[in-house]
Coordinates of C-alpha atoms (C1' of nucleotides) in Angstrom, one line a residue:
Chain A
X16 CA -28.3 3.0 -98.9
X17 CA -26.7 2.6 -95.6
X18 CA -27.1 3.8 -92.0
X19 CA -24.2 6.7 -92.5
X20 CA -25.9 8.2 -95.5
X21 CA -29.5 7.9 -94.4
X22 CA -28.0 9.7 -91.0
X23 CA -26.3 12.6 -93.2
X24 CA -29.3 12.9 -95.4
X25 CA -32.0 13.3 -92.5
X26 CA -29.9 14.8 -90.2
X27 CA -30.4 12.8 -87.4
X28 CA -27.3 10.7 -86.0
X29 CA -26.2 7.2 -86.6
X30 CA -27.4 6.3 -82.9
X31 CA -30.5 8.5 -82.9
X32 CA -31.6 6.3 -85.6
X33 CA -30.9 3.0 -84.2
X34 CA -32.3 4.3 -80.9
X35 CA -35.4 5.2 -82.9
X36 CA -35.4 1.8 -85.0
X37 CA -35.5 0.1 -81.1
X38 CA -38.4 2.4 -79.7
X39 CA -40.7 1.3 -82.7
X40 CA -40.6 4.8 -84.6
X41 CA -39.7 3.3 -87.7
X42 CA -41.7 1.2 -90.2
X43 CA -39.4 -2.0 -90.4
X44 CA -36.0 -1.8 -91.5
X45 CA -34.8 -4.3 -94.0
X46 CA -31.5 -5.7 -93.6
X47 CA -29.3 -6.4 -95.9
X48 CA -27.4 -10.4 -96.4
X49 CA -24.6 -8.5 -94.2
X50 CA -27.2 -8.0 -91.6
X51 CA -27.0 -4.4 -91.9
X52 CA -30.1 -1.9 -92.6
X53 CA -30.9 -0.7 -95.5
X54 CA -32.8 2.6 -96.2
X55 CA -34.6 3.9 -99.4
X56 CA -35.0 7.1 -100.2
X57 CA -38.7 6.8 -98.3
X58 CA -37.5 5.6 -95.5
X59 CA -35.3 8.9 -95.1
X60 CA -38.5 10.9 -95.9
X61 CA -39.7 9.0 -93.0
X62 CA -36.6 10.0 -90.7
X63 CA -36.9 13.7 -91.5
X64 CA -40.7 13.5 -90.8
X65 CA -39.4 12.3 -87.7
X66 CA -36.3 14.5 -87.1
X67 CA -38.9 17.7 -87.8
X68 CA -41.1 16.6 -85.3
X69 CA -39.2 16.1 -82.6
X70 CA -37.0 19.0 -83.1
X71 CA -40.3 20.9 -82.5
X72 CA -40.8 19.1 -79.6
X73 CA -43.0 16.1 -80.4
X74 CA -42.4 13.4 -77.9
X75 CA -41.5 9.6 -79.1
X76 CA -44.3 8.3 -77.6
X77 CA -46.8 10.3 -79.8
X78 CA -44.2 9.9 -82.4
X79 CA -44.3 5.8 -81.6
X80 CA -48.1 6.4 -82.0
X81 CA -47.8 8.0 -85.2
X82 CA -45.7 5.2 -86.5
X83 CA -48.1 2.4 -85.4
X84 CA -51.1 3.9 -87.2
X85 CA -48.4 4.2 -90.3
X86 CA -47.9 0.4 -90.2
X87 CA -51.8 -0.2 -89.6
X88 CA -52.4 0.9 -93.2
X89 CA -54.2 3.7 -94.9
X90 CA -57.5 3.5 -93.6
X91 CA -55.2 5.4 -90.2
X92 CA -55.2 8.8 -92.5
X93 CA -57.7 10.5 -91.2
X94 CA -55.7 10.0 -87.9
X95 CA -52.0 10.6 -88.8
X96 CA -53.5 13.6 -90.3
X97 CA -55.2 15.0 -87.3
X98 CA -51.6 14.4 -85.4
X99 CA -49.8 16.3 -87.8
X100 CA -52.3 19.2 -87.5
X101 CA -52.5 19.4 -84.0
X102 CA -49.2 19.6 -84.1
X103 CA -48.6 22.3 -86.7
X104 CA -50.4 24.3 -84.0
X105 CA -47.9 23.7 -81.7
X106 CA -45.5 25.4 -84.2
X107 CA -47.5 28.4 -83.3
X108 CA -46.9 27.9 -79.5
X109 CA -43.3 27.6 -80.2
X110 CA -42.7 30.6 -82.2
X111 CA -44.2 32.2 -79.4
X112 CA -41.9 30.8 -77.0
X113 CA -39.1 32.4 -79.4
X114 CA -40.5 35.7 -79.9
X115 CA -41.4 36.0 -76.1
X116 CA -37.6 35.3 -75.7
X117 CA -36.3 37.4 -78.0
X118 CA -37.9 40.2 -76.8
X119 CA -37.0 39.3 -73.3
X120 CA -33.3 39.4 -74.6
X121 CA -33.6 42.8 -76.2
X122 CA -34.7 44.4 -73.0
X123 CA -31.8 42.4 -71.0
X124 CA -29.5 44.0 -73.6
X125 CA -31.2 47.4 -73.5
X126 CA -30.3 47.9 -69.7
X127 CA -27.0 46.6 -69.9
X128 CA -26.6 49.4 -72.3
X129 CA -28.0 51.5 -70.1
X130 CA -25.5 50.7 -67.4
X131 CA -22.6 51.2 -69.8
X132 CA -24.0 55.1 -70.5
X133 CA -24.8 55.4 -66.6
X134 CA -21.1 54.1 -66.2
X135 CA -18.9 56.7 -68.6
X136 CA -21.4 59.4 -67.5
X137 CA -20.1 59.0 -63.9
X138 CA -16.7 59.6 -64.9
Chain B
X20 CA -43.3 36.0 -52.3
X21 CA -42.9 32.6 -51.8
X22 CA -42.2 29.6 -54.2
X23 CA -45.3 29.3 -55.1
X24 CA -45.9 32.6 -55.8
X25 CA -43.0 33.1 -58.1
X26 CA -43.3 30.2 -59.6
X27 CA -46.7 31.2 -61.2
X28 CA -45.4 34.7 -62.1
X29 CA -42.1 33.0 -63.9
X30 CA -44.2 30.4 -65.9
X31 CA -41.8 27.7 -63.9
X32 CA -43.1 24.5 -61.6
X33 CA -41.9 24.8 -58.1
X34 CA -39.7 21.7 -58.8
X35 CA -37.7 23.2 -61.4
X36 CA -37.0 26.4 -59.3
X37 CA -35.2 24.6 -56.7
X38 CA -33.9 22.4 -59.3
X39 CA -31.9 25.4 -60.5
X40 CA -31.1 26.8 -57.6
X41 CA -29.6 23.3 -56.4
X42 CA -27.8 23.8 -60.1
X43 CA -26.3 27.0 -59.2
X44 CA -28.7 28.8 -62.0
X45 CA -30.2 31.1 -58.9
X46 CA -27.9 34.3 -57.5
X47 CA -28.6 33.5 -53.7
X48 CA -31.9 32.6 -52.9
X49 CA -32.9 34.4 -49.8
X50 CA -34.7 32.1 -46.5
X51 CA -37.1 33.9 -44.0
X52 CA -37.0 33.1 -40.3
X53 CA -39.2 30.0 -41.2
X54 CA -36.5 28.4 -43.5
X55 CA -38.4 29.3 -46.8
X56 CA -37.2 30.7 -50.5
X57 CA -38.6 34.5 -50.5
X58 CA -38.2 35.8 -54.0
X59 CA -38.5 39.4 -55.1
X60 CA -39.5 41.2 -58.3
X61 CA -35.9 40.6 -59.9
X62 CA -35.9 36.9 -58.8
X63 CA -39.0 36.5 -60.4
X64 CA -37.5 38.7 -63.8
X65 CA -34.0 36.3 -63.2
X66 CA -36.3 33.6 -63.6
X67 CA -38.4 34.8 -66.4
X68 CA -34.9 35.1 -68.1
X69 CA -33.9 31.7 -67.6
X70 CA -37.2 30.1 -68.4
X71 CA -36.8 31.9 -72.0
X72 CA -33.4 30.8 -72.6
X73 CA -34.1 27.1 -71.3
X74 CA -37.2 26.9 -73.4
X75 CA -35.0 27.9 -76.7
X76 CA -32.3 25.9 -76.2
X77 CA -29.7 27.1 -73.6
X78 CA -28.1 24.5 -71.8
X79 CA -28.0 24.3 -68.5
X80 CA -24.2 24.4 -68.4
X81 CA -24.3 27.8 -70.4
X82 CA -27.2 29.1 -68.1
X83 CA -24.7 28.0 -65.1
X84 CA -22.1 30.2 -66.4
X85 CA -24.2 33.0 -67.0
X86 CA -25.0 32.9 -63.8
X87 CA -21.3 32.6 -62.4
X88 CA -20.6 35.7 -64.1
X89 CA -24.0 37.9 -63.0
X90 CA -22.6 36.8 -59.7
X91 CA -19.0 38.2 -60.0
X92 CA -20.7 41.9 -60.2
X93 CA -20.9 44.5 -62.9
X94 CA -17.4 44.1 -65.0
X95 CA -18.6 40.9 -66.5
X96 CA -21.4 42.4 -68.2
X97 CA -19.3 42.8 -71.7
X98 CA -19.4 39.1 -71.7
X99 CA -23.0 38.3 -70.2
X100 CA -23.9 40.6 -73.1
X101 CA -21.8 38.6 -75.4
X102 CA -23.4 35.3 -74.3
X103 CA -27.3 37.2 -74.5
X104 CA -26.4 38.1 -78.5
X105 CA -25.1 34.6 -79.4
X106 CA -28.1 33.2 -77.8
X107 CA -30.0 35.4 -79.5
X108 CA -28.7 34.3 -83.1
X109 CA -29.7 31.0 -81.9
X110 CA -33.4 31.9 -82.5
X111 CA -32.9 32.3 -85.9
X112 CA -31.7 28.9 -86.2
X113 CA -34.5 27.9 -84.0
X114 CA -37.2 29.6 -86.3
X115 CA -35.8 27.9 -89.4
X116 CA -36.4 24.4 -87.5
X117 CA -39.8 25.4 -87.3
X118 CA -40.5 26.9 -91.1
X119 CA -38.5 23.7 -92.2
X120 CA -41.2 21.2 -89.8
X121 CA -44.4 23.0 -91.1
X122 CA -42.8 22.6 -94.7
X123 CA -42.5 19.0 -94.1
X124 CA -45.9 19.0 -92.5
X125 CA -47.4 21.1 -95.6
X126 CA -46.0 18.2 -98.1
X127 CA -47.1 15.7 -95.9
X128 CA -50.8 16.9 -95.7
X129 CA -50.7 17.5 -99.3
X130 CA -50.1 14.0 -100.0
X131 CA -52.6 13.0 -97.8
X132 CA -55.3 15.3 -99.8
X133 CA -53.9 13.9 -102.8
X134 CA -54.1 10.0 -101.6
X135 CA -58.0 11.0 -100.3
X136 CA -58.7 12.0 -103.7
X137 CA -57.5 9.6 -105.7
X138 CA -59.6 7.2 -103.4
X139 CA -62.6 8.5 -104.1
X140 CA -61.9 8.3 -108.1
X141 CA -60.9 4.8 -108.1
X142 CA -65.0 3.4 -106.9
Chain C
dG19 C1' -3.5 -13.5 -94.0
dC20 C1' -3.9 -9.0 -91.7
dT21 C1' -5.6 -4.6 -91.3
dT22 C1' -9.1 -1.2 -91.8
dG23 C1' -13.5 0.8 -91.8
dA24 C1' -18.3 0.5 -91.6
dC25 C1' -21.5 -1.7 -89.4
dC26 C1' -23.6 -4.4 -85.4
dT27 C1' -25.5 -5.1 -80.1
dT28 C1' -25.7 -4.2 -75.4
dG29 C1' -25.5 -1.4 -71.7
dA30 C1' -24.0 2.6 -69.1
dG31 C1' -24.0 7.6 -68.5
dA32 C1' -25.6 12.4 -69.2
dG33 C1' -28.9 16.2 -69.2
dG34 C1' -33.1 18.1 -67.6
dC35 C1' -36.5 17.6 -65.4
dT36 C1' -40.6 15.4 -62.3
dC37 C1' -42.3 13.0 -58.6
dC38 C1' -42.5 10.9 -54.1
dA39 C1' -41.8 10.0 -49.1
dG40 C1' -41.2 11.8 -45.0
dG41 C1' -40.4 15.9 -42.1
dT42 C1' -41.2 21.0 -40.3
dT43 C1' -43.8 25.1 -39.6
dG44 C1' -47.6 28.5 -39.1
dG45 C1' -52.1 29.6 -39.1
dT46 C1' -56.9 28.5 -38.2
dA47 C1' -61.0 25.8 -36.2
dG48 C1' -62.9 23.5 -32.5
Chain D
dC15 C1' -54.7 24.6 -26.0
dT16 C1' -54.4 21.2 -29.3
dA17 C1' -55.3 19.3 -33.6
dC18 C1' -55.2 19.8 -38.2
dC19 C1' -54.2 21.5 -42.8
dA20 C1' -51.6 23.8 -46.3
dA21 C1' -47.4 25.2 -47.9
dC22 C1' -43.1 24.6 -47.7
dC23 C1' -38.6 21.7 -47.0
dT24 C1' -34.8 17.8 -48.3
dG25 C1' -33.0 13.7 -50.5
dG26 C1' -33.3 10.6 -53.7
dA27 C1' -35.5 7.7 -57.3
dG28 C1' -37.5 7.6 -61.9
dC29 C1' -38.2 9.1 -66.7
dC30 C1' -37.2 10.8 -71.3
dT31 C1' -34.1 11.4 -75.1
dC32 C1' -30.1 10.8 -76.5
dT33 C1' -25.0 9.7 -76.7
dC34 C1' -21.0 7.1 -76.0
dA35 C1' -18.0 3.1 -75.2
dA36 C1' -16.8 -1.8 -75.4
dG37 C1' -16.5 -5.6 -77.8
dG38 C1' -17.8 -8.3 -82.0
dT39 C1' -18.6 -9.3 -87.3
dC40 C1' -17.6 -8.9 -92.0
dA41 C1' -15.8 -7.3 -96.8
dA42 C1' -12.3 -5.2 -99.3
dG43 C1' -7.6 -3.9 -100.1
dC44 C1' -2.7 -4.4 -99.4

DNA sequence: GCTTGACCTTGAGAGGCTCCAGGTTGGTAG
DNA sequence: CTACCAACCTGGAGCCTCTCAAGGTCAAGC
């Protein structure tokens, strides 16, 4: 397939993609005798690996890492794995950061209501 | 306190405070004789605030109009509250990026189990 | 043969920090 | 008293991660 439809399947943009291609965080893309890239249904695997990643707040470099040990071979396991476990714990941290913000919100929201009562009872 | 005093309590560097005060994110910051920031217990909670909503996903244009309106007193607390709740539905969105990564991390462990196994059968 | 649409490359610009150089001030040690 | 140090200040450069725009190529359809 094409850029557009590995870009609508992964959910990543067109130029996130290319941008990514150029940093080194994707394992060669074949072009086709148009010159254009071609994807396989892998290489979007590999682009929502990716897109999860970074949406959780992996940076490129260690995603750049990741992909270097991918095109090393399979004796880099053991290491990709280790990655991709320290970084499951940083799902912990980040649901954390939400749940610290929520309840940050729900008091903000609790005083403005407050305010609102204080506001009709002067009245 | 000082900047570096609120800038522990807020979870913020000391760069990133001024950065949004420069930004307009900051309801007057306060100097002492000597020329410095002084902070007080609701700076420090105005802070907090922002660092949650930064470190989900708030822009800082939104945070900048949020701020606009906390300046123009009391009657604009409808739509502060307005921008809170939509932020707040945001998290949701947020949590589902991170249930959807440690899916694709799940799968992607699995298959490096799977790959470890099949290793060890083939000698 | 001309247009259209999907792709290409290169490079600039934006958002959100982060760091550095160089300067001021206030308190303490000699 | 002076010299020094820590903590602050400002302005501006640099970095990361995109995002967009300009200008070019190519294949297919009218």
């Amino acid at each position: 397939m094409r850029i557009a439809e590995a870009a609508e399947r992964c959910g990543l943009t067109i130029d996130t993609i290319r941008y990514y291609e150029r940093a080194g965080l994707l394992p060669q893309v074949p072009r086709g005798a148009d010159g254009k890239r071609r994807f396989t249904a892998e290489s979007v695997d590999w682009l929502i690996l990716l897109g999860s990643l970074r949406k959780t707040g992996m940076s490129m470099k260690a995603m750049a890492r990741f992909a270097a040990l991918y095109r090393k071979g399979d004796q880099t396991i053991p290491e990709r794995r280790e990655i991709l476990l320290r970084h499951a714990e940083q799902l912990s941290v980040k649901r954390r950061d939400l749940d610290r913000c929520e309840a940050v919100l729900t008091y903000k929201l609790e005083t403005y209501d407050l305010r609102e009562v204080n506001k009709k009872a002067e009245y």
